Amino acid sequence: MKKTACFTIALICALTAVAEDGSRLWLRYERVQKACVTGVECLAAKELRDYYDGERVRLELDTTMAQDAYRIEGVTITAKNEIGLLYGTYALLRGEKGYSAPQWPLRILNHWDNLDGSIERGYAGNSIFFHVPNTPTTLQKIRDYARANASIGINGSVLNNVNASAKMLSAGYIKLVKTYADILRPYGIKVYLSVNFASPMTLGKLKTADPLDPQVAAWWKAKAKEIYTEIPDFGGFLVKANSEGQPGPGDYHRTHAEGANMLADAVKPYGGIIMWRSFVYGANHKGEDRVKQAVSEFVNDDGKFRDNVILQSKNGPLDFQPREPYAPIFDTMQHTPQMAELQITQEYLGQSRHLVYLAPMWQEFFSFVKPSRLVGIAGVANIGLDTNWCGHHFSQANWYAFGRLAWNPNLTSEEIAKEWLAQTFSLSCSTAPGKALLAMMMRSREACVDYMMPLGLHHIFKFDHHYGPEPDGFKAEYPLEWCPVYYHQADTAGIGFNRNHTGTNATAQYAEPYRSLYDDVKTCPEEYLLWFHHLPWDYCMKDGATLWENMQAHYNRGVSEVEDFLRIWQEAKPYIDEQRWKETDERLHHQLDNAREWRKVCLDYFRTFAEKKK
Ligand code: GCV
């Protein structure tokens, strides 16, 4: 099709579009009720009757097929069961053909939702599960949520925050979870819960939560029985133990394996799993480089976990920074099944105010940690009660991309963004406006790294809310690991955290070739330079500039990228519906202000060292 014809189509679509508020996400199909659907009668058949624009579809079962896989051939969708047919249906609706099977059996959203209806690090309103539980509106919302997840292959939801309240396991809440599980089940989504390790004390009134105490084990077994009686396909527990003040087996001088195994035994008879997080630092590791602590704490547990325990680790060794090297624990734990935890909610990437498409960051992680090393994937959700679910219209792309990558980590970020733009804004990337928006999305993560913390800088955020810059942040009353000055180590001699063999030797936790690559300043990629090395301000970079000059260039580039995003968005105006254009435009302006603030605050501060006469 000629470019002008595509422009015209895009323009007509935009002009005839109804006001859009983002509530329909990428599922903006019109109810056409056109197709004659034969074969298996199920939810998939209903979706096709409502939304498929073709004349005929046939749904068939083939029990020899892999779990969740589907085949679309001619006008027939084939799968092992009804859930596979549903996945095939959404694939057909977005224009796919052929055979597809997911990389992992576990594709799970982690909600950090609190029972009071708030969400930890939630930037899109209150909890869809707990803010106003169990009303018809909430139940409909959860049905819509289930449908959106099924459309991208997500098959599990941990409903509550890893900083878990013991009340979650009380009889009343278990009933509520059963109600939600009944809604999610037809969409292929299992429910999981985060648990507080001290629940036997808080809820059960026992004197201890020691995992080796028979009464404690019996309490968990009885609790598992109670849950599975209500929810026979309950998925299992997610646990944050001995981390950031949460209770855990360490309180009784027991190992993580001892704690996890006790819970694993309780859910095992029902096919349940335990996802045990490795995000630990602090108490037992005084003085140790924070990024080394997870490996130090877990290495002796490798191979000691029950077979229904999975170790869940964040992609980087610190905490969801705009850029981190991969977490070496994925190399260390050779005899333990592992899951990666990605963060969809942009805690450290401008939250729901900055347009940052995260798929390139996750692809970067998969280039270091091969998907075949993992048994599943978890994403900390960015979903709340805001009309558009995610706060920023473009943050929806991150929910979408997480699901698509959880299904197939070999998809490129570009392919996913194209799909998303086509479905969400009816924009084809073979048109100029589509291409421009695609480019903006693809450049957005690097732009964020540049205007926040380039060259391997990390955690120089304002205290606690993790939004703006605070490179001079230091508070004696807080642990050093919460203070920006600990991470950048800037002084008149230079900047960066020395983690090579002359420093904390964190590089030694990596397998080769990365161990040597990162350890040697000459081979360390510049994007990780200050993560691993402390270097003088006049250190000569690959482009011939000094480190200080190069750093300034990065901050400048980050800001000019956002300026360009605003230009792109302005030019896209004729092709985007009014409400979403306006709301996104406001946020982009805000992002530009923030990017300029990051540049100013960081460069003004670092200049006090870099340009100080020695
Ligand atoms: C759920 C970071 C966040 C905390 C979060 C924690 C975790 O520290 O700031 O809000 O707590 O990670 O992942 O457990």
XYZ file of C-alpha atoms and ligand atoms in Angstrom:
628
model
C 0.000 0.000 0.000
C 1.257 3.469 -0.806
C 2.331 5.716 2.058
C -0.324 8.326 1.256
C -3.056 5.667 1.356
C -1.833 4.481 4.772
C -1.809 8.064 6.015
C -5.372 8.505 4.845
C -6.514 5.338 6.607
C -4.779 6.370 9.803
C -6.321 9.806 9.544
C -9.837 8.470 8.951
C -9.458 6.083 11.905
C -8.409 8.983 14.094
C -11.190 11.260 12.959
C -13.949 8.683 13.314
C -12.656 7.376 16.633
C -14.884 7.630 19.677
C -13.400 9.362 22.681
C -11.006 6.852 24.200
C -9.965 6.740 27.841
C -7.583 3.776 27.729
C -9.894 1.526 29.704
C -10.074 -0.993 26.874
C -6.304 -1.411 26.843
C -5.152 -3.218 23.688
C -8.481 -5.034 23.457
C -10.343 -2.400 21.461
C -12.168 -4.806 19.172
C -15.608 -3.794 17.999
C -18.384 -6.270 18.803
C -19.099 -7.489 15.276
C -20.971 -10.763 15.990
C -20.239 -12.005 12.543
C -18.362 -15.298 12.707
C -19.950 -18.726 12.600
C -17.977 -20.644 15.229
C -18.167 -24.441 15.301
C -16.498 -27.177 17.340
C -15.762 -26.902 21.056
C -18.248 -24.696 22.919
C -16.236 -22.567 25.369
C -15.205 -19.042 26.299
C -13.008 -18.906 23.191
C -16.070 -19.542 20.986
C -17.909 -16.678 22.666
C -14.989 -14.279 22.169
C -14.772 -15.234 18.500
C -18.499 -14.826 17.946
C -18.350 -11.387 19.500
C -15.171 -10.015 18.000
C -13.804 -12.029 15.068
C -14.179 -10.218 11.818
C -13.979 -13.321 9.584
C -16.858 -15.559 8.502
C -15.963 -18.943 9.986
C -13.775 -20.473 12.693
C -13.553 -24.019 14.000
C -12.248 -24.900 17.464
C -10.727 -28.349 17.921
C -9.022 -30.229 20.715
C -5.886 -32.302 20.313
C -4.866 -33.781 23.648
C -1.385 -34.639 22.371
C -0.465 -30.975 22.087
C 1.730 -29.216 24.657
C 0.057 -27.447 27.567
C -1.134 -23.938 26.573
C 0.112 -24.299 22.967
C -2.140 -23.575 20.007
C -2.145 -23.973 16.258
C -3.945 -21.649 13.850
C -4.288 -23.222 10.421
C -6.708 -21.918 7.850
C -9.906 -21.304 9.786
C -9.164 -23.847 12.530
C -7.673 -23.287 15.974
C -6.416 -26.423 17.703
C -5.190 -26.805 21.280
C -4.912 -29.323 24.087
C -7.713 -27.761 26.101
C -10.054 -24.785 26.365
C -7.365 -22.485 27.726
C -5.123 -23.210 24.762
C -8.086 -22.436 22.511
C -8.529 -19.133 24.310
C -4.851 -18.237 23.788
C -5.236 -19.201 20.121
C -8.326 -17.024 19.858
C -6.564 -13.886 21.074
C -3.654 -14.704 18.780
C -6.037 -14.955 15.832
C -7.680 -11.672 16.810
C -4.300 -9.921 16.686
C -3.543 -11.491 13.332
C -1.257 -14.431 14.178
C -1.059 -17.710 12.275
C 0.697 -21.029 12.835
C 1.894 -22.872 15.936
C 2.922 -21.286 19.191
C 3.863 -22.634 22.638
C 5.009 -20.699 25.698
C 8.599 -20.702 26.917
C 7.609 -21.130 30.570
C 4.767 -22.844 32.418
C 4.774 -20.070 35.051
C 3.907 -16.579 33.750
C 2.894 -14.705 36.846
C 1.965 -11.194 37.879
C 3.009 -10.156 41.391
C 0.679 -7.549 42.862
C 2.087 -5.571 45.748
C -1.473 -4.831 46.903
C -2.206 -4.234 50.559
C -5.365 -5.290 52.333
C -6.203 -1.633 53.088
C -6.583 -1.095 49.346
C -3.311 0.756 48.788
C -0.498 -0.587 46.602
C 3.172 -0.536 47.512
C 4.966 1.195 44.634
C 1.618 1.443 42.854
C 1.234 4.486 40.645
C -2.132 3.881 39.025
C -4.612 4.199 41.847
C -5.776 1.760 44.455
C -5.951 -2.019 44.395
C -8.427 -3.668 42.046
C -8.675 -6.535 44.564
C -8.830 -4.939 47.985
C -9.880 -1.309 47.727
C -13.593 -2.118 47.543
C -13.591 -5.889 47.667
C -16.330 -8.052 46.301
C -18.765 -5.531 44.799
C -20.298 -6.133 41.346
C -18.072 -3.365 39.921
C -14.967 -4.960 41.415
C -15.914 -8.400 40.160
C -16.448 -7.017 36.652
C -13.080 -5.254 36.864
C -11.450 -8.540 37.811
C -13.149 -10.258 34.873
C -11.747 -7.557 32.552
C -8.346 -7.993 34.188
C -8.500 -11.754 33.620
C -9.402 -11.285 29.972
C -6.563 -8.818 29.401
C -4.085 -11.217 30.992
C -5.359 -14.221 29.068
C -4.993 -12.257 25.841
C -1.226 -12.124 26.434
C -0.816 -15.531 28.049
C -0.349 -14.603 31.713
C -1.493 -17.557 33.804
C -0.945 -16.632 37.449
C -1.585 -13.767 39.850
C -0.124 -13.268 43.299
C -2.850 -11.047 44.709
C -1.113 -9.381 47.660
C 2.074 -7.573 48.613
C 5.241 -9.528 49.434
C 5.362 -7.361 52.554
C 2.450 -9.524 53.556
C -0.135 -9.123 56.246
C -0.836 -12.330 58.153
C -4.530 -11.454 57.868
C -4.392 -12.542 54.246
C -4.681 -16.113 55.475
C -7.692 -15.536 57.713
C -10.903 -17.376 56.855
C -12.643 -14.230 55.601
C -9.891 -13.363 53.151
C -9.605 -16.944 51.944
C -13.307 -16.740 51.000
C -12.629 -13.527 49.108
C -9.695 -15.131 47.295
C -11.966 -18.047 46.354
C -14.414 -15.579 44.771
C -11.600 -14.052 42.728
C -10.132 -17.451 41.837
C -13.524 -18.522 40.448
C -13.514 -15.496 38.136
C -9.917 -15.944 37.015
C -10.104 -19.721 36.416
C -11.979 -19.706 33.079
C -9.243 -17.416 31.769
C -6.536 -19.886 32.767
C -5.245 -17.823 35.689
C -4.272 -19.465 38.968
C -4.269 -17.532 42.184
C -1.249 -17.391 44.524
C -0.736 -15.528 47.800
C 2.218 -13.830 49.451
C 2.547 -15.045 53.024
C 4.000 -13.597 56.162
C 6.379 -16.145 57.674
C 5.239 -15.262 61.185
C 1.565 -16.035 60.426
C 1.469 -19.012 62.836
C 2.164 -16.521 65.624
C 0.106 -13.548 64.465
C -2.854 -15.530 63.270
C -2.427 -18.906 64.939
C -1.301 -17.598 68.330
C 1.630 -20.011 68.447
C 4.667 -18.931 70.417
C 7.038 -19.386 67.515
C 7.225 -19.512 63.736
C 10.364 -21.696 63.806
C 10.122 -23.842 60.671
C 11.529 -26.867 62.510
C 8.898 -26.719 65.228
C 6.319 -29.496 64.600
C 3.435 -27.273 65.727
C 4.436 -24.630 63.205
C 4.632 -27.166 60.373
C 1.254 -28.556 61.435
C -0.235 -25.044 61.421
C 0.881 -24.473 57.830
C -0.387 -27.899 56.776
C -3.807 -27.148 58.240
C -3.808 -23.725 56.567
C -2.913 -25.266 53.215
C -5.758 -27.761 53.617
C -8.182 -24.947 54.411
C -7.109 -23.008 51.312
C -7.191 -25.983 48.957
C -10.631 -27.005 50.204
C -11.907 -23.660 48.924
C -9.603 -23.319 45.906
C -8.522 -26.743 44.625
C -6.257 -25.287 41.941
C -4.597 -22.717 44.243
C -1.061 -22.077 42.930
C 0.970 -21.687 46.109
C 2.871 -19.108 48.160
C 5.320 -16.304 47.412
C 7.625 -15.460 50.323
C 9.784 -12.480 51.246
C 11.685 -13.691 54.286
C 14.327 -11.971 56.388
C 14.357 -9.025 54.075
C 13.617 -5.385 54.890
C 12.226 -6.277 58.301
C 10.075 -9.215 57.234
C 10.156 -12.290 59.481
C 11.772 -15.479 58.276
C 13.590 -18.657 59.237
C 16.703 -16.609 60.026
C 14.904 -15.355 63.143
C 15.360 -18.902 64.517
C 18.837 -19.427 63.052
C 17.357 -21.648 60.348
C 18.326 -21.476 56.720
C 16.210 -20.259 53.836
C 16.021 -23.868 52.621
C 14.660 -25.011 55.982
C 12.006 -22.303 55.900
C 11.026 -22.858 52.295
C 10.946 -26.639 52.598
C 8.578 -26.556 55.543
C 6.105 -24.517 53.456
C 6.763 -26.690 50.412
C 5.749 -29.791 52.354
C 2.469 -28.128 53.313
C 1.382 -27.421 49.725
C 2.995 -30.413 48.033
C 0.029 -32.840 48.407
C -2.083 -30.402 46.377
C 0.471 -29.665 43.653
C 1.330 -26.229 45.082
C 4.648 -24.409 44.747
C 6.689 -22.010 46.884
C 8.316 -19.017 45.208
C 11.032 -17.955 47.652
C 12.598 -14.559 47.006
C 16.338 -13.986 47.133
C 15.986 -10.211 47.646
C 17.829 -9.980 50.964
C 20.332 -7.515 52.347
C 21.202 -5.858 55.614
C 21.171 -7.427 59.036
C 23.470 -10.453 58.528
C 25.807 -8.723 56.132
C 27.153 -5.647 57.877
C 29.806 -4.032 55.734
C 29.359 -6.337 52.752
C 28.692 -4.739 49.369
C 24.904 -4.884 49.045
C 24.956 -6.327 45.530
C 26.900 -9.355 46.815
C 24.599 -10.210 49.674
C 22.006 -12.421 47.960
C 24.658 -14.786 46.634
C 26.454 -14.888 50.004
C 23.230 -15.711 51.779
C 21.908 -18.362 49.395
C 24.975 -20.109 48.025
C 25.051 -22.752 50.752
C 21.387 -23.570 50.191
C 21.901 -24.527 46.560
C 20.523 -28.010 45.915
C 18.892 -28.170 49.344
C 15.405 -27.033 48.385
C 12.426 -29.342 47.811
C 11.496 -29.834 44.175
C 8.416 -27.605 44.495
C 10.459 -24.593 45.640
C 11.576 -22.004 43.112
C 14.039 -19.253 43.938
C 12.746 -15.929 42.631
C 15.323 -13.217 41.993
C 15.181 -9.707 40.608
C 16.887 -9.248 37.254
C 19.696 -7.165 38.758
C 21.611 -7.615 42.023
C 20.435 -4.302 43.510
C 16.847 -3.246 42.982
C 15.136 -2.614 39.633
C 17.421 0.266 38.628
C 17.122 1.833 35.151
C 20.153 -0.250 34.227
C 21.867 -2.983 36.200
C 24.123 -5.810 35.164
C 22.294 -9.124 35.546
C 22.132 -10.689 39.005
C 24.948 -13.245 39.421
C 22.699 -15.453 41.552
C 21.387 -16.818 38.262
C 24.905 -18.202 37.702
C 25.491 -19.348 41.260
C 22.466 -21.509 41.994
C 23.100 -24.359 39.590
C 20.966 -26.922 41.420
C 17.916 -24.834 42.273
C 15.010 -24.029 39.952
C 14.889 -20.284 39.405
C 12.446 -17.618 38.309
C 13.271 -14.059 37.314
C 11.323 -11.177 38.862
C 10.974 -8.167 36.567
C 9.325 -4.952 37.646
C 6.561 -3.674 35.395
C 5.607 -0.856 37.745
C 8.291 1.726 37.037
C 9.394 2.351 40.608
C 12.793 3.671 39.522
C 11.934 4.671 35.967
C 9.692 7.673 36.375
C 6.779 5.669 37.789
C 3.562 6.300 35.840
C 4.698 9.777 34.778
C 7.479 8.927 32.357
C 7.096 7.211 29.044
C 9.588 4.369 29.322
C 9.057 1.195 27.308
C 10.683 -1.571 29.315
C 10.900 -4.422 26.805
C 14.438 -3.455 25.677
C 15.607 -3.619 29.300
C 14.119 -7.088 29.760
C 15.592 -8.254 26.455
C 18.962 -7.056 27.710
C 18.540 -9.295 30.758
C 17.647 -12.308 28.593
C 20.800 -11.744 26.580
C 22.764 -12.575 29.753
C 20.473 -15.063 31.494
C 19.230 -17.549 28.953
C 15.493 -18.199 29.252
C 16.206 -21.944 29.372
C 17.939 -21.396 32.777
C 14.582 -20.361 34.236
C 11.390 -22.228 35.009
C 9.166 -19.176 35.117
C 8.883 -15.447 35.124
C 7.216 -12.959 37.466
C 6.382 -9.319 36.868
C 5.580 -6.782 39.581
C 2.319 -5.401 38.231
C 1.602 -1.767 37.333
C -2.156 -2.189 37.548
C -4.543 -0.129 39.640
C -8.021 1.352 39.649
C -7.140 4.269 37.351
C -9.451 4.359 34.342
C -6.597 3.449 32.032
C -5.331 0.759 34.481
C -1.678 1.847 34.472
C -1.643 5.613 35.029
C 0.249 6.436 31.813
C -1.283 5.236 28.559
C 2.112 4.029 27.424
C 2.683 2.098 30.656
C 0.071 -0.311 29.328
C 2.716 -1.315 26.796
C 4.838 -2.640 29.658
C 2.068 -4.898 30.969
C 1.505 -6.067 27.387
C 5.225 -6.594 26.739
C 5.686 -8.534 29.968
C 2.972 -10.988 28.950
C 4.242 -11.367 25.414
C 7.839 -11.915 26.579
C 6.685 -14.338 29.263
C 5.153 -16.332 26.437
C 8.051 -15.894 24.046
C 11.242 -14.176 25.235
C 12.596 -14.412 21.704
C 10.147 -11.834 20.407
C 11.925 -8.569 19.753
C 10.981 -5.425 21.651
C 10.167 -3.914 18.303
C 7.772 -6.657 17.283
C 5.954 -6.308 20.570
C 5.739 -2.523 20.342
C 4.385 -2.800 16.797
C 1.672 -5.200 17.917
C 0.805 -2.971 20.826
C 0.647 0.237 18.778
C -1.535 -1.458 16.164
C -3.997 -2.697 18.775
C -3.894 0.236 21.168
C -3.784 3.160 18.761
C -4.796 1.512 15.461
C -1.461 2.646 14.075
C 0.471 0.521 11.650
C 4.225 0.859 11.865
C 4.475 0.860 8.102
C 3.055 4.384 8.241
C 5.152 7.412 9.171
C 3.231 8.193 12.392
C 3.417 4.558 13.490
C 7.135 4.448 12.740
C 7.753 7.608 14.719
C 5.918 6.313 17.786
C 7.731 3.018 17.524
C 11.064 4.854 17.469
C 10.025 6.910 20.474
C 9.166 3.785 22.458
C 12.351 2.013 21.436
C 14.548 4.958 22.469
C 12.722 5.705 25.701
C 14.527 3.376 28.106
C 18.010 4.508 27.037
C 16.825 8.113 27.301
C 15.734 7.451 30.882
C 19.100 5.888 31.748
C 20.824 8.911 30.221
C 18.904 11.598 32.065
C 18.824 9.703 35.372
C 22.000 7.672 35.808
C 24.238 6.907 32.870
C 27.495 4.938 32.734
C 26.549 2.501 35.483
C 25.547 5.041 38.132
C 22.799 3.663 40.340
C 20.429 4.395 43.218
C 20.921 8.141 43.362
C 17.202 8.670 43.945
C 15.480 10.814 46.490
C 14.996 8.992 49.726
C 12.209 6.448 49.857
C 9.899 7.516 47.024
C 12.511 6.741 44.384
C 11.324 9.381 41.954
C 13.589 12.428 41.677
C 17.381 12.875 42.026
C 19.287 13.157 45.312
C 22.926 12.415 44.555
C 24.027 14.045 47.821
C 21.613 11.861 49.818
C 23.007 10.712 53.134
C 21.281 10.238 56.444
C 23.322 8.855 59.283
C 20.244 7.317 60.894
C 19.580 5.069 57.887
C 21.520 2.060 56.675
C 24.287 3.084 54.314
C 22.718 0.879 51.613
C 19.851 3.359 51.371
C 22.091 6.384 50.749
C 23.031 7.575 47.245
C 26.548 8.620 48.321
C 27.266 4.957 49.099
C 26.547 4.042 45.493
C 28.320 6.703 43.469
C 31.306 7.223 45.833
C 32.121 10.529 44.139
C 35.051 12.526 45.445
C 37.694 14.745 43.912
C 39.666 11.672 42.894
C 36.833 10.263 40.821
C 33.506 8.486 40.804
C 32.079 4.953 40.807
C 31.888 1.870 43.034
C 35.015 -0.247 42.945
C 33.652 -3.771 42.685
C 36.597 -5.296 40.840
C 39.209 -7.543 42.504
C 40.876 -4.523 44.109
C 37.554 -3.432 45.624
C 34.619 -5.468 46.898
C 35.304 -8.183 44.310
C 31.635 -8.460 43.359
C 32.855 -9.328 39.865
C 34.013 -12.685 41.253
C 30.371 -13.725 41.716
C 29.910 -13.795 37.935
C 30.581 -16.749 35.688
C 33.030 -16.320 32.851
C 33.236 -14.565 30.469
C 31.505 -11.797 32.444
C 33.735 -12.118 35.508
C 36.845 -11.105 33.562
C 34.989 -8.766 31.257
C 33.545 -6.682 34.092
C 36.633 -6.908 36.299
C 38.969 -5.324 33.779
C 38.260 -1.651 33.266
C 39.524 -1.948 29.706
C 36.886 -4.521 28.752
C 34.046 -3.464 31.028
C 31.209 -2.131 28.831
C 30.840 1.607 29.368
C 27.202 1.237 30.350
C 28.404 -0.622 33.486
C 31.615 1.317 34.027
C 30.776 3.089 37.297
C 28.897 0.075 38.615
C 32.155 -1.864 38.723
C 34.935 0.738 38.807
C 35.952 3.942 40.570
C 37.634 6.133 37.968
C 39.245 9.553 37.815
C 37.220 12.357 36.291
C 39.719 12.694 33.464
C 39.635 8.965 32.622
C 39.725 8.644 28.835
C 36.532 7.162 27.405
C 36.207 5.271 24.124
C 35.107 8.416 22.306
C 38.242 10.243 23.441
C 36.389 12.505 25.852
C 37.075 12.512 29.578
C 34.715 10.681 31.884
C 33.319 13.982 33.123
C 32.733 15.288 29.584
C 31.200 12.000 28.556
C 28.879 11.993 31.564
C 27.659 15.476 30.715
C 27.044 14.349 27.134
C 24.867 11.494 28.407
C 22.740 13.785 30.577
C 22.387 16.199 27.649
C 21.407 13.412 25.314
C 18.766 12.142 27.752
C 17.142 15.563 27.878
C 17.269 16.122 24.133
C 15.703 12.692 23.576
C 12.676 13.713 25.658
C 12.514 17.008 23.743
C 12.349 14.932 20.604
C 9.623 12.687 22.066
C 7.511 15.801 22.549
C 8.064 16.758 18.933
C 7.115 13.250 17.777
C 4.009 13.320 19.931
C 3.010 16.728 18.586
C 3.280 15.414 15.032
C 1.241 12.352 15.968
C -1.663 14.502 17.136
C -3.830 14.063 14.004
C -3.645 10.291 14.343
C -4.450 9.898 18.027
C -7.801 10.350 19.764
C -8.136 13.540 21.762
C -8.207 12.303 25.343
C -5.282 9.934 25.136
C -3.262 12.449 23.139
C -3.830 15.184 25.679
C -3.171 13.037 28.731
C 0.032 11.668 27.239
C 1.127 15.126 26.145
C 0.765 16.447 29.685
C 2.884 13.607 31.013
C 5.556 14.098 28.369
C 5.870 17.761 29.357
C 6.232 16.668 32.946
C 8.842 14.104 31.916
C 10.834 16.810 30.170
C 10.770 19.001 33.288
C 11.925 16.020 35.330
C 14.674 15.106 32.869
C 16.004 18.668 33.047
C 15.865 18.551 36.826
C 17.798 15.255 36.888
C 20.460 16.750 34.627
C 20.785 19.926 36.635
C 20.828 18.370 40.082
C 23.249 15.591 39.173
C 25.663 17.677 37.130
C 25.670 20.551 39.630
C 26.510 18.102 42.390
C 29.138 16.068 40.524
C 30.712 19.282 39.234
C 31.651 20.165 42.809
C 34.116 17.247 42.636
C 34.894 17.016 38.936
C 35.864 20.646 38.493
C 37.408 21.257 41.877
C 41.019 22.276 41.620
C 43.139 19.655 43.264
C 7.785 -4.711 48.352
C 12.292 -2.297 47.120
C 11.033 -1.479 47.165
C 10.093 -1.995 48.242
C 9.790 -3.467 47.932
C 11.105 -4.220 47.934
C 10.918 -5.684 47.574
O 13.061 -2.096 48.245
O 11.346 -0.138 47.347
O 8.924 -1.230 48.214
O 8.888 -4.008 48.863
O 11.965 -3.660 46.980
O 11.060 -5.989 46.410
O 10.637 -6.487 48.453
